[in-house]
Coordinates of C-alpha atoms in Angstrom, one line a residue:
Chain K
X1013 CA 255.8 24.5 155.7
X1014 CA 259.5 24.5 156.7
X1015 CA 260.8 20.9 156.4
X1016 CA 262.0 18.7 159.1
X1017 CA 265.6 18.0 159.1
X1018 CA 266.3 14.5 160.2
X1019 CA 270.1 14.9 161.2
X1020 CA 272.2 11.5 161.9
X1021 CA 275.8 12.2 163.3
X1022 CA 278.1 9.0 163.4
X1023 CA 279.8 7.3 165.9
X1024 CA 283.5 8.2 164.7
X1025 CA 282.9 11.7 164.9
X1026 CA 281.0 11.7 168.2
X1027 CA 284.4 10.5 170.0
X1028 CA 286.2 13.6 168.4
X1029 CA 285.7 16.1 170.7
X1030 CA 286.7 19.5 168.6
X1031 CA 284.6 18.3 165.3
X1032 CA 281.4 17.0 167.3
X1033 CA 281.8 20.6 168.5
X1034 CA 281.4 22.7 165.8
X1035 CA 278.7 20.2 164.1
X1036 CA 276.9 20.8 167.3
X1037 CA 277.0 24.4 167.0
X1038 CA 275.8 24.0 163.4
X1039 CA 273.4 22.1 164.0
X1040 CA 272.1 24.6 166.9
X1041 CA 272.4 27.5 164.2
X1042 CA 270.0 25.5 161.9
X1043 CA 266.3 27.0 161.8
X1044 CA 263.1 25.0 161.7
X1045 CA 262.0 21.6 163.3
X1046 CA 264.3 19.5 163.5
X1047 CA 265.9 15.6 164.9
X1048 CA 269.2 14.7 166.1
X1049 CA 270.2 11.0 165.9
X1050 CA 273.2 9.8 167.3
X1051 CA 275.3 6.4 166.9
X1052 CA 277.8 5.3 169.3
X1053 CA 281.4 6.0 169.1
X1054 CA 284.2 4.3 170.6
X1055 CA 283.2 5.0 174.5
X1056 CA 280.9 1.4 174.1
X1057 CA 283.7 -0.5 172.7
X1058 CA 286.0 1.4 175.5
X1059 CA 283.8 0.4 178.0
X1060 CA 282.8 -3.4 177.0
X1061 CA 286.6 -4.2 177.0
X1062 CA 287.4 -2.4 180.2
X1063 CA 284.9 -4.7 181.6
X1064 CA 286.3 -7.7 180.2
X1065 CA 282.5 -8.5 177.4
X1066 CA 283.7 -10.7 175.1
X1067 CA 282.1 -9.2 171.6
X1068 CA 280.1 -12.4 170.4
X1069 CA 280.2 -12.3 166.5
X1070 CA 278.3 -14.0 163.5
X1071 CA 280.2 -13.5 159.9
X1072 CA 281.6 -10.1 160.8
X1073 CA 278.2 -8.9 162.3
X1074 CA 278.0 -8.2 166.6
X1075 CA 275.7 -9.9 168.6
X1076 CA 274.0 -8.2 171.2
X1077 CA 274.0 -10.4 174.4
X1078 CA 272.6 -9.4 177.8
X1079 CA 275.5 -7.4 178.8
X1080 CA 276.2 -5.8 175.1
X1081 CA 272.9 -4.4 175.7
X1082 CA 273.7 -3.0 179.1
X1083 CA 276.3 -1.2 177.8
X1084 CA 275.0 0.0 174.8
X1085 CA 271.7 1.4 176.9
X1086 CA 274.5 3.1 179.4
X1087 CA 276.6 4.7 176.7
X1088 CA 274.3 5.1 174.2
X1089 CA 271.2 6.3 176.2
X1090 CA 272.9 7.8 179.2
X1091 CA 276.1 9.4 178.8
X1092 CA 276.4 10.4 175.6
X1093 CA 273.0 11.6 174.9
X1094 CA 273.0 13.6 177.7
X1095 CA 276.3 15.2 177.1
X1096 CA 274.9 15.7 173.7
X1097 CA 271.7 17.6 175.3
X1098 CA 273.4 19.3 177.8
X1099 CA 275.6 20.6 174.9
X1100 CA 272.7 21.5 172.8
X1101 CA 270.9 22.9 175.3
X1102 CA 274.2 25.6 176.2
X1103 CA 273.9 26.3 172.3
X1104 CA 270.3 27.8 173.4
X1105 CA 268.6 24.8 171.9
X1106 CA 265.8 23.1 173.6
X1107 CA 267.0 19.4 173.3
X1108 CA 265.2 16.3 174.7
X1109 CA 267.1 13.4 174.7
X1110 CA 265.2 10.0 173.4
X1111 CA 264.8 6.5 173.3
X1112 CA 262.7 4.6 171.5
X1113 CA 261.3 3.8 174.8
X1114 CA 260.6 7.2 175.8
X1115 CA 256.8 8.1 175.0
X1116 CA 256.6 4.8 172.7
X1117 CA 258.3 6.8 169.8
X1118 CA 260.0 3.7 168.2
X1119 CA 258.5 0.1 169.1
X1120 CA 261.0 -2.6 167.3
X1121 CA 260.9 -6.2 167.4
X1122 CA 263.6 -8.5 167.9
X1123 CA 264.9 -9.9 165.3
X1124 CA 263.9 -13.4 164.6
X1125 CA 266.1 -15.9 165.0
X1126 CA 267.5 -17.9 161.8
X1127 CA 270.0 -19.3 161.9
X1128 CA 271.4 -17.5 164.4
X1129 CA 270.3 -15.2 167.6
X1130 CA 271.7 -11.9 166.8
X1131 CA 270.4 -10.7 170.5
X1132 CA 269.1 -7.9 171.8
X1133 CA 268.8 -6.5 168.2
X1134 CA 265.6 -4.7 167.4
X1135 CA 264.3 -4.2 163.7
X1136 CA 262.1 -0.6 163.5
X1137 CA 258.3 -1.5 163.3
X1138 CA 256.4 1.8 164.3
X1139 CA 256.9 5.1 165.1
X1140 CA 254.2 7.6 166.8
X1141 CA 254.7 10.1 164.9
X1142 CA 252.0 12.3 166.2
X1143 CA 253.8 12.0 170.0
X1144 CA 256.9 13.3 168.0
X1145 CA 255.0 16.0 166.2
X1146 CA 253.5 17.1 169.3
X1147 CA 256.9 17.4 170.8
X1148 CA 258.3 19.6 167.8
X1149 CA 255.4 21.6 168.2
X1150 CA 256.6 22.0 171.7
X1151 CA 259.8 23.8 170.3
X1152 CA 262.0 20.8 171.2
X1153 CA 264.9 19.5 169.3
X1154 CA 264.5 15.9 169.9
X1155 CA 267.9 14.3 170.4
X1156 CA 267.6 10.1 169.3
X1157 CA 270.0 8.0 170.3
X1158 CA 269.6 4.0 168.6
X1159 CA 268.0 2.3 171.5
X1160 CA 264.2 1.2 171.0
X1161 CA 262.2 -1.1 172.9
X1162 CA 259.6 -3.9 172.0
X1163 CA 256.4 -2.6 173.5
X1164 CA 256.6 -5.3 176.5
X1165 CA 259.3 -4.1 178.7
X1166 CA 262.5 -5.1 176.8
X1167 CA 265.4 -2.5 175.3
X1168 CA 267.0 -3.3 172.3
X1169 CA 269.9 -1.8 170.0
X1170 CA 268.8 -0.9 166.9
X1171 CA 271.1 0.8 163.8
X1172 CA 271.0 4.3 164.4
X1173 CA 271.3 4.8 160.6
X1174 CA 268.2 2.6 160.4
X1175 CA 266.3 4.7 162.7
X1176 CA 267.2 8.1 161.1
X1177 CA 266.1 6.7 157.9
X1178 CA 262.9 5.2 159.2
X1179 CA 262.3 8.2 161.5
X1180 CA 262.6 10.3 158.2
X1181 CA 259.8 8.3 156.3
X1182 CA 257.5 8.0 159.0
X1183 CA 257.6 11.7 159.3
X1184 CA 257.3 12.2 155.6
X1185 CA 253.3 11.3 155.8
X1186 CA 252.8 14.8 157.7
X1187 CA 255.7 17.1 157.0
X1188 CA 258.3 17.7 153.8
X1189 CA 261.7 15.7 155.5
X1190 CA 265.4 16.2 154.2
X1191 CA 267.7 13.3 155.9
X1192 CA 270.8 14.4 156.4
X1193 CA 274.1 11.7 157.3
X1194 CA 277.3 13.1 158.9
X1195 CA 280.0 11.1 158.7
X1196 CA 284.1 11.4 158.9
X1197 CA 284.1 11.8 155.2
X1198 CA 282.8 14.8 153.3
X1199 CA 280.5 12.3 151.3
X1200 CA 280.6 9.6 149.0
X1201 CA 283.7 8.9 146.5
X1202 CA 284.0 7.9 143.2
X1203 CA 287.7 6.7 142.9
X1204 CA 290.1 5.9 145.4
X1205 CA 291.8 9.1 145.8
X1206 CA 289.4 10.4 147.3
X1207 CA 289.8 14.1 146.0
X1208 CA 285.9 15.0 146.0
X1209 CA 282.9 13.5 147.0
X1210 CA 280.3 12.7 144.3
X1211 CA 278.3 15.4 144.2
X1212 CA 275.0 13.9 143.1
X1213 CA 274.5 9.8 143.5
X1214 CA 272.1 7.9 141.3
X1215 CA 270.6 4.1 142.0
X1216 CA 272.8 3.5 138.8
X1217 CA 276.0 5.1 139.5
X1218 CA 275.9 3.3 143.8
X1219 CA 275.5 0.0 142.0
X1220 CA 278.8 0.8 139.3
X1221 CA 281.1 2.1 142.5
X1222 CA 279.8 -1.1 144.4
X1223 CA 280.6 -3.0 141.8
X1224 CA 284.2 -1.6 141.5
X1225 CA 284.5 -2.5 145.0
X1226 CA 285.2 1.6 145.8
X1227 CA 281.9 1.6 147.8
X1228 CA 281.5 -1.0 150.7
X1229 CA 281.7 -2.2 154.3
X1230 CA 279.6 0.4 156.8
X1231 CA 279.0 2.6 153.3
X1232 CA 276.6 0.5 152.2
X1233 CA 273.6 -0.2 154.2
X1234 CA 273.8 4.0 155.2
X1235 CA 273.6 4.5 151.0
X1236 CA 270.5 1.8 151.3
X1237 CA 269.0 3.8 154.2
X1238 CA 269.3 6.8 152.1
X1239 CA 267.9 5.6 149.1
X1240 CA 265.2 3.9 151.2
X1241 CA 264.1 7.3 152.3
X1242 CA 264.1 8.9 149.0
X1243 CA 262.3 6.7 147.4
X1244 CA 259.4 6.6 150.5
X1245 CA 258.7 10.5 150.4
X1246 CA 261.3 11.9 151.9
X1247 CA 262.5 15.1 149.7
X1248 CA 266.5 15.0 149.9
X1249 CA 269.0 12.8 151.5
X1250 CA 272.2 14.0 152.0
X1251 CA 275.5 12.5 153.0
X1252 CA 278.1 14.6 153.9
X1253 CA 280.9 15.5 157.0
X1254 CA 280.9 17.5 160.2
X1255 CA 280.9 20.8 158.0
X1256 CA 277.6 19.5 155.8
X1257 CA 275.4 22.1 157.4
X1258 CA 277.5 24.7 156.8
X1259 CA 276.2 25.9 153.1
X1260 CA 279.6 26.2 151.4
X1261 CA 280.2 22.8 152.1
X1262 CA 280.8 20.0 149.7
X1263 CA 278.3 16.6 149.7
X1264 CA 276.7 13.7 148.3
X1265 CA 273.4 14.2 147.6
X1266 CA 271.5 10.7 146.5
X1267 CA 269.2 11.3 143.9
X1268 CA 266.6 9.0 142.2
Chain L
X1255 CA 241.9 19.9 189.4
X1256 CA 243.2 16.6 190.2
X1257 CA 246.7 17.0 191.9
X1258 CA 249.7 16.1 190.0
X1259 CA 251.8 13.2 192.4
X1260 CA 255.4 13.6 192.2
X1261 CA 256.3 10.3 193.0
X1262 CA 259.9 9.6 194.7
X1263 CA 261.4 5.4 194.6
X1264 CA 264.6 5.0 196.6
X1265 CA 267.7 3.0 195.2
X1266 CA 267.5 0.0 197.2
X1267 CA 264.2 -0.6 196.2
X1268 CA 265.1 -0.3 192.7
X1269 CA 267.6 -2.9 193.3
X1270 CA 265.0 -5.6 193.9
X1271 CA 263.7 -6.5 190.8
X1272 CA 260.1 -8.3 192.9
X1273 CA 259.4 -5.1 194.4
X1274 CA 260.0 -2.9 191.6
X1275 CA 257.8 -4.4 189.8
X1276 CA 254.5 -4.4 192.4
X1277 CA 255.8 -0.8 192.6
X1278 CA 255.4 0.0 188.8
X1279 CA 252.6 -2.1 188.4
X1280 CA 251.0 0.3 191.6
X1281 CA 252.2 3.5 190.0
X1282 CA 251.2 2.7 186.6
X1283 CA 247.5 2.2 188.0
X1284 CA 247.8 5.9 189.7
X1285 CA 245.5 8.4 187.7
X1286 CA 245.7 11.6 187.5
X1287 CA 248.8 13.8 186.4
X1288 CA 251.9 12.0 187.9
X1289 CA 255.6 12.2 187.7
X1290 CA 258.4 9.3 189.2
X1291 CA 261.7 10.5 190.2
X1292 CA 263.7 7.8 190.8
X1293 CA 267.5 7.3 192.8
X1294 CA 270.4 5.0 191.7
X1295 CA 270.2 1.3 193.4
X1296 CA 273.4 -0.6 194.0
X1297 CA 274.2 -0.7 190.4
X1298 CA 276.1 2.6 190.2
X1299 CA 278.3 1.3 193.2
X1300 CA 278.7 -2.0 191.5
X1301 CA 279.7 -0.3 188.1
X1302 CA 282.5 1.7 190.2
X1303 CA 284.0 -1.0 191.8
X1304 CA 284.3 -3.3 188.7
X1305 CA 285.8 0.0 186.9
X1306 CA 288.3 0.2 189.7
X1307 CA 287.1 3.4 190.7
X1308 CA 287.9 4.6 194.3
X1309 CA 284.9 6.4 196.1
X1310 CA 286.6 9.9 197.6
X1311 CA 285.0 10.7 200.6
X1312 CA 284.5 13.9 202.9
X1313 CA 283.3 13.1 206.4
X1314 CA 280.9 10.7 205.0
X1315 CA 280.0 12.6 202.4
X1316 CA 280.6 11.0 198.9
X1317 CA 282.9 13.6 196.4
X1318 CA 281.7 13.0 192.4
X1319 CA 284.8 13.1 190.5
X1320 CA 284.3 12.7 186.5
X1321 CA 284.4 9.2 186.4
X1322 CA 281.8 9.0 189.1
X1323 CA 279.6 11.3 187.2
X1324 CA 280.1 9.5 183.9
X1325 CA 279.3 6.2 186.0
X1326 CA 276.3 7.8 188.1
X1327 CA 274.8 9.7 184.3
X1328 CA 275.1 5.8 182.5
X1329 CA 273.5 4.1 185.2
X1330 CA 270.8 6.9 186.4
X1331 CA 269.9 8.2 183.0
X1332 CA 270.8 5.5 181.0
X1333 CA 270.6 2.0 182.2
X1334 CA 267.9 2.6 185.1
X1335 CA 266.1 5.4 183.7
X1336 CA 265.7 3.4 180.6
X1337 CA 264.3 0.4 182.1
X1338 CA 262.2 1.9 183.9
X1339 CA 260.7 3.7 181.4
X1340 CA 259.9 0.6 178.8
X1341 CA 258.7 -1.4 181.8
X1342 CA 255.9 1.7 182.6
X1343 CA 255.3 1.4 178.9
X1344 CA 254.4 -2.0 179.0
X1345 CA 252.3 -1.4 181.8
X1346 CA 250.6 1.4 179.5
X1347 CA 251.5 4.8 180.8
X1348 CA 253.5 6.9 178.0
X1349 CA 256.6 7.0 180.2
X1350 CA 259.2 9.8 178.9
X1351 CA 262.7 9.6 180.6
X1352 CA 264.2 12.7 181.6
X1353 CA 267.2 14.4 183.3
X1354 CA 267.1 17.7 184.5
X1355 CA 269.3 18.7 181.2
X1356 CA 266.3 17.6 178.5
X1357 CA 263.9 20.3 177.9
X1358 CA 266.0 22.5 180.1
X1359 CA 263.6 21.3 183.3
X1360 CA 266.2 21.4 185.9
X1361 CA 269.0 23.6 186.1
X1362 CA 271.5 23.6 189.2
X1363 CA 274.6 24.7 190.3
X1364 CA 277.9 23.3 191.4
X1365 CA 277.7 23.5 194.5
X1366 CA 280.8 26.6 195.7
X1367 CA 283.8 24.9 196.7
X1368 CA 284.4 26.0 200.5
X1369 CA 286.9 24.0 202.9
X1370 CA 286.1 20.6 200.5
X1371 CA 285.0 20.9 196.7
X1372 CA 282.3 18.3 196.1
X1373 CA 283.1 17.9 192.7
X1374 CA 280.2 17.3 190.3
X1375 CA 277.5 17.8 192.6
X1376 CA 274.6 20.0 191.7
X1377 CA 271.8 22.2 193.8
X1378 CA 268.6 22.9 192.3
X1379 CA 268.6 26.5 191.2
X1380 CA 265.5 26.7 189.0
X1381 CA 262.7 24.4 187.3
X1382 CA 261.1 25.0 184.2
X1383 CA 257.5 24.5 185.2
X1384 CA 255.6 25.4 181.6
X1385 CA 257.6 23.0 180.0
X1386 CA 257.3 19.9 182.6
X1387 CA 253.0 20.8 182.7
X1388 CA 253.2 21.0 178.7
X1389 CA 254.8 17.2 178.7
X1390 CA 251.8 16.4 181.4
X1391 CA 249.1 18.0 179.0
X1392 CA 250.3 15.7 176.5
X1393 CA 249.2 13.0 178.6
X1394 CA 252.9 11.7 179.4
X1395 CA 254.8 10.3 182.7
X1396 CA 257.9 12.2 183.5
X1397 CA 260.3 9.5 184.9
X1398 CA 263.0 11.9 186.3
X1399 CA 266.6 10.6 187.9
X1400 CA 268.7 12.8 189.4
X1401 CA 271.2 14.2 186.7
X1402 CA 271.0 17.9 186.1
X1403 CA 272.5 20.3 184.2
X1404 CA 274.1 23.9 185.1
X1405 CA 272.7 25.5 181.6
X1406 CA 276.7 25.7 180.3
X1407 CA 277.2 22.2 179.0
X1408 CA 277.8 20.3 182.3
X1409 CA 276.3 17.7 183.8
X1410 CA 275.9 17.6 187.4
X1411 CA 274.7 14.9 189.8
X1412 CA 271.5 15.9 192.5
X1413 CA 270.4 14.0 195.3
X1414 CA 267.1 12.7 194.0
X1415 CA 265.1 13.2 197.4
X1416 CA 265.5 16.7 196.4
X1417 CA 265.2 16.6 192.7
X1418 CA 261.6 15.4 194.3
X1419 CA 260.8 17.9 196.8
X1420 CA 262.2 20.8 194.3
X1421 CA 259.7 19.7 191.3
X1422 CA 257.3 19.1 193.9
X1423 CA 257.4 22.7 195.3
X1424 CA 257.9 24.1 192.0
X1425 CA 255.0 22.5 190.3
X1426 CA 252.6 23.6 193.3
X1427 CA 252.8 27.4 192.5
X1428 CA 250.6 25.8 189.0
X1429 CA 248.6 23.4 190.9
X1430 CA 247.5 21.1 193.6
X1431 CA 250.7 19.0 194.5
X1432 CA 251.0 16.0 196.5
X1433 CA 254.4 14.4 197.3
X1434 CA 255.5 10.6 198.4
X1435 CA 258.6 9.4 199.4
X1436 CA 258.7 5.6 198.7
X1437 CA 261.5 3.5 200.4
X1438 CA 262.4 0.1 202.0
X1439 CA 260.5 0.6 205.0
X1440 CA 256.7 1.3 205.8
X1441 CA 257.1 4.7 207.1
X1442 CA 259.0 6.6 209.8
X1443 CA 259.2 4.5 212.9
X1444 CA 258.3 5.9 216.5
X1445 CA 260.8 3.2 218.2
X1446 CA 262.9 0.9 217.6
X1447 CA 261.1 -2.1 217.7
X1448 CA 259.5 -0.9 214.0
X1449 CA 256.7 -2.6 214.5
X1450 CA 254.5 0.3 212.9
X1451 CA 255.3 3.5 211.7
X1452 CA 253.7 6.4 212.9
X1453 CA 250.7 7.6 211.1
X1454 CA 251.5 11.5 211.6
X1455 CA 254.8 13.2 212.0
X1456 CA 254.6 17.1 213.1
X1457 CA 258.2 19.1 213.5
X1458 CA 258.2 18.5 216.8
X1459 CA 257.5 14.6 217.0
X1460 CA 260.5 14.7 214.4
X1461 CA 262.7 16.8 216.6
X1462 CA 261.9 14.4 219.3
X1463 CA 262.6 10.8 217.6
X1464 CA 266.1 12.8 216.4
X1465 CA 266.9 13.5 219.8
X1466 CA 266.3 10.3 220.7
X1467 CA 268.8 9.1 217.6
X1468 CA 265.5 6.9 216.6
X1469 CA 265.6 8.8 213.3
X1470 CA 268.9 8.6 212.2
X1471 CA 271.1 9.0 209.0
X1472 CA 269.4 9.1 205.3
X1473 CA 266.1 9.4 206.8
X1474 CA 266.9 13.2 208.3
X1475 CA 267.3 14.7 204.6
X1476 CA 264.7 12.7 203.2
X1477 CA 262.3 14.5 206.2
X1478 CA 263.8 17.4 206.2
X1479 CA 263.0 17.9 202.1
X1480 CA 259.5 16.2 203.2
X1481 CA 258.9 19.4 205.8
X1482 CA 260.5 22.2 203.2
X1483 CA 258.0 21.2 200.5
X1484 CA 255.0 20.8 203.3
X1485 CA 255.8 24.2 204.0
X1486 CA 256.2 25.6 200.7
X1487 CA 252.6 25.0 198.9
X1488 CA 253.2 21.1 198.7
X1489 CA 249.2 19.7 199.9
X1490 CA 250.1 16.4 201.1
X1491 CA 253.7 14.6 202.3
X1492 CA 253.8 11.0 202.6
X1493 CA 256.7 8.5 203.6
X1494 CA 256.3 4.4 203.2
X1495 CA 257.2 1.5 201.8
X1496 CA 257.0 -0.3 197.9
X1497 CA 252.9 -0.2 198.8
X1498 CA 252.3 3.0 199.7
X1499 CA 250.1 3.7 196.4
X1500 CA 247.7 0.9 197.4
X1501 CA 245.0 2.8 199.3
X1502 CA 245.7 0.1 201.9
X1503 CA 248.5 1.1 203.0
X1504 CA 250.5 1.9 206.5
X1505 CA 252.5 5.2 206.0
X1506 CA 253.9 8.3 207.3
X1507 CA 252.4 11.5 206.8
X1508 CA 254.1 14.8 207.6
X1509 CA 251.9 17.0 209.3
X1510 CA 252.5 20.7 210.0

């Protein structure tokens, strides 16, 4: 059985029109099942402050009010997954663009207020995996983009790292997975310079580079995600830039 | 074979929340194979005017530039669709959220430039009918808007009445198709008093009332794609208001 390849592109490099081009063409050039997830980019930011939303944070981390949400749903859900598809599809793939919402695939919850209301954030609770497996076997390249719902009628924004990682492991119980990240950086680094991404990652070595303060910020919860899905079944995690797919390219793989 | 309902909810509907929901609520009861197509509501206009964009016009006919495109794909596929699609969920039909670009189910065209170029306006040129009856056999409820794509990598903006009429006609070469235009009003009126709309319309009661200006404006294209799919394999054309799926009902049906 050909694995699944869970592909999550980042936000940076969507709003980079020539590199999100030639990962897209990669990523139509790859053979067997596979998922696109998608983050955001700066075209939510863009638009929030053209429209004068205020972005409410809590110690560094967004809260998603009402109108956040809007925005995120419009951007995230409308126009640049279905520039993404519409891409895709011209590349002679047979995307499907997808929210949570759409067939149930990703119910999340809100997350609880402590002690404070982050908003319209959803944490990941289930996925259907046999809807999504049904639509693979459909020959479709489902196209994620970070916005779930709660079962009950309401959207939420949820991490799109998060869900790559969790759409990985759920998929894991019925097919071998890799889970790839794409980033603007060709992986993970091991000094400041920069040279050359690490080429293999251990548990071990993540929490010495944390340590030395080299890893951190947004690095760090997509490191957890990875490492979250390798240890829950899911065969290699990758993180790499918008030339990982090509085979010559350099990498970090995480390993356990 | 039960017929498949194709299912068509106007914009100003959609802009009052009350109604939209009875609506759902109806629709979600429907059983049998059934797809919604739904329009854009005043949200899209609202979104243009706060962005400061200026609606070209062409003898009443609106042009889509790209910012109206990139307004009409967040609002249509993202933000509306969206909604609409966790709210059916929560109701318990396994809502999937489409444009014509996902799955490759509706291609169009721009339309040719001749003494005006419409911009990003799309005609339906050709619907993938094995793939839309696949996603039916999997037991799920197509909730089109009416983005399309031209097959190249460009989105494109359809008028949704059409989008209707077109999968309706399409999907009636597979099987029995029936097709209902819901709106703001009951049906298509006889006078213009309004008190009741007529129970049958034949092409020459229509050409009548138009002669007599009684049906006027929006409602001629919305007819006139109500008569083109009657008399292309479509079994049943029906016109009303937010009730129309309760058996109930007062409503219009086209007649041949």
């Amino acid at each position: 059985m050909k694995p699944v390849k869970v592909v999550k592109i980042g936000g940076r490099l969507m709003g980079a029109a020539e590199k999100l081009h030639d990962f897209l063409a990669d990523f139509a050039a790859l053979e067997g099942p596979k998922i696109l997830v998608h983050g955001g980019g700066p075209k939510a930011t863009e638009l929030s402050l053209t429209l004068g939303i205020e972005p409410q944070m809590y110690h560094g981390r967004r809260i998603t009010g009402d109108e956040d949400l809007e925005v995120a749903v419009m951007v995230y859900a409308g126009l640049l997954n279905k520039q993404m598809v519409a891409m895709l599809q011209a590349l002679g793939n047979d995307a499907l663009g997808l929210t949570g919402a759409d067939a149930g695939l990703i119910r999340a919850r809100k997350r609880p207020v402590k002690e404070v209301d982050f908003g319209w954030v959803g944490d990941v609770e289930e996925i259907r995996t046999g809807k999504l497996s049904q639509l693979l076997a459909c020959g479709l390249v489902p196209v994620f983009n970070a916005i779930t719902h709660d079962g009950r009628g309401q959207l939420l924004n949820t991490n799109a790292d998060t869900v790559a990682a969790a759409l990985a492991v759920a998929m894991a119980e019925r097919m071998p997975v890799e889970l790839i990240y794409v980033f603007d950086k060709e992986g993970v680094f091991g000094d400041l310079a920069q040279q050359k991404p690490v080429e293999r990652l251990s548990r071990t070595g993540y929490q010495l580079l944390k340590e030395q303060n080299i890893i951190r910020d947004g690095m760090i919860p997509k490191i957890d995600n990875g490492f979250y899905a390798l240890e829950n079944g899911v065969r290699k995690v990758v993180i790499g830039g918008e030339k990982v797919l090509h085979a010559a390219s350099r990498y970090t793989e995480l390993v356990l």
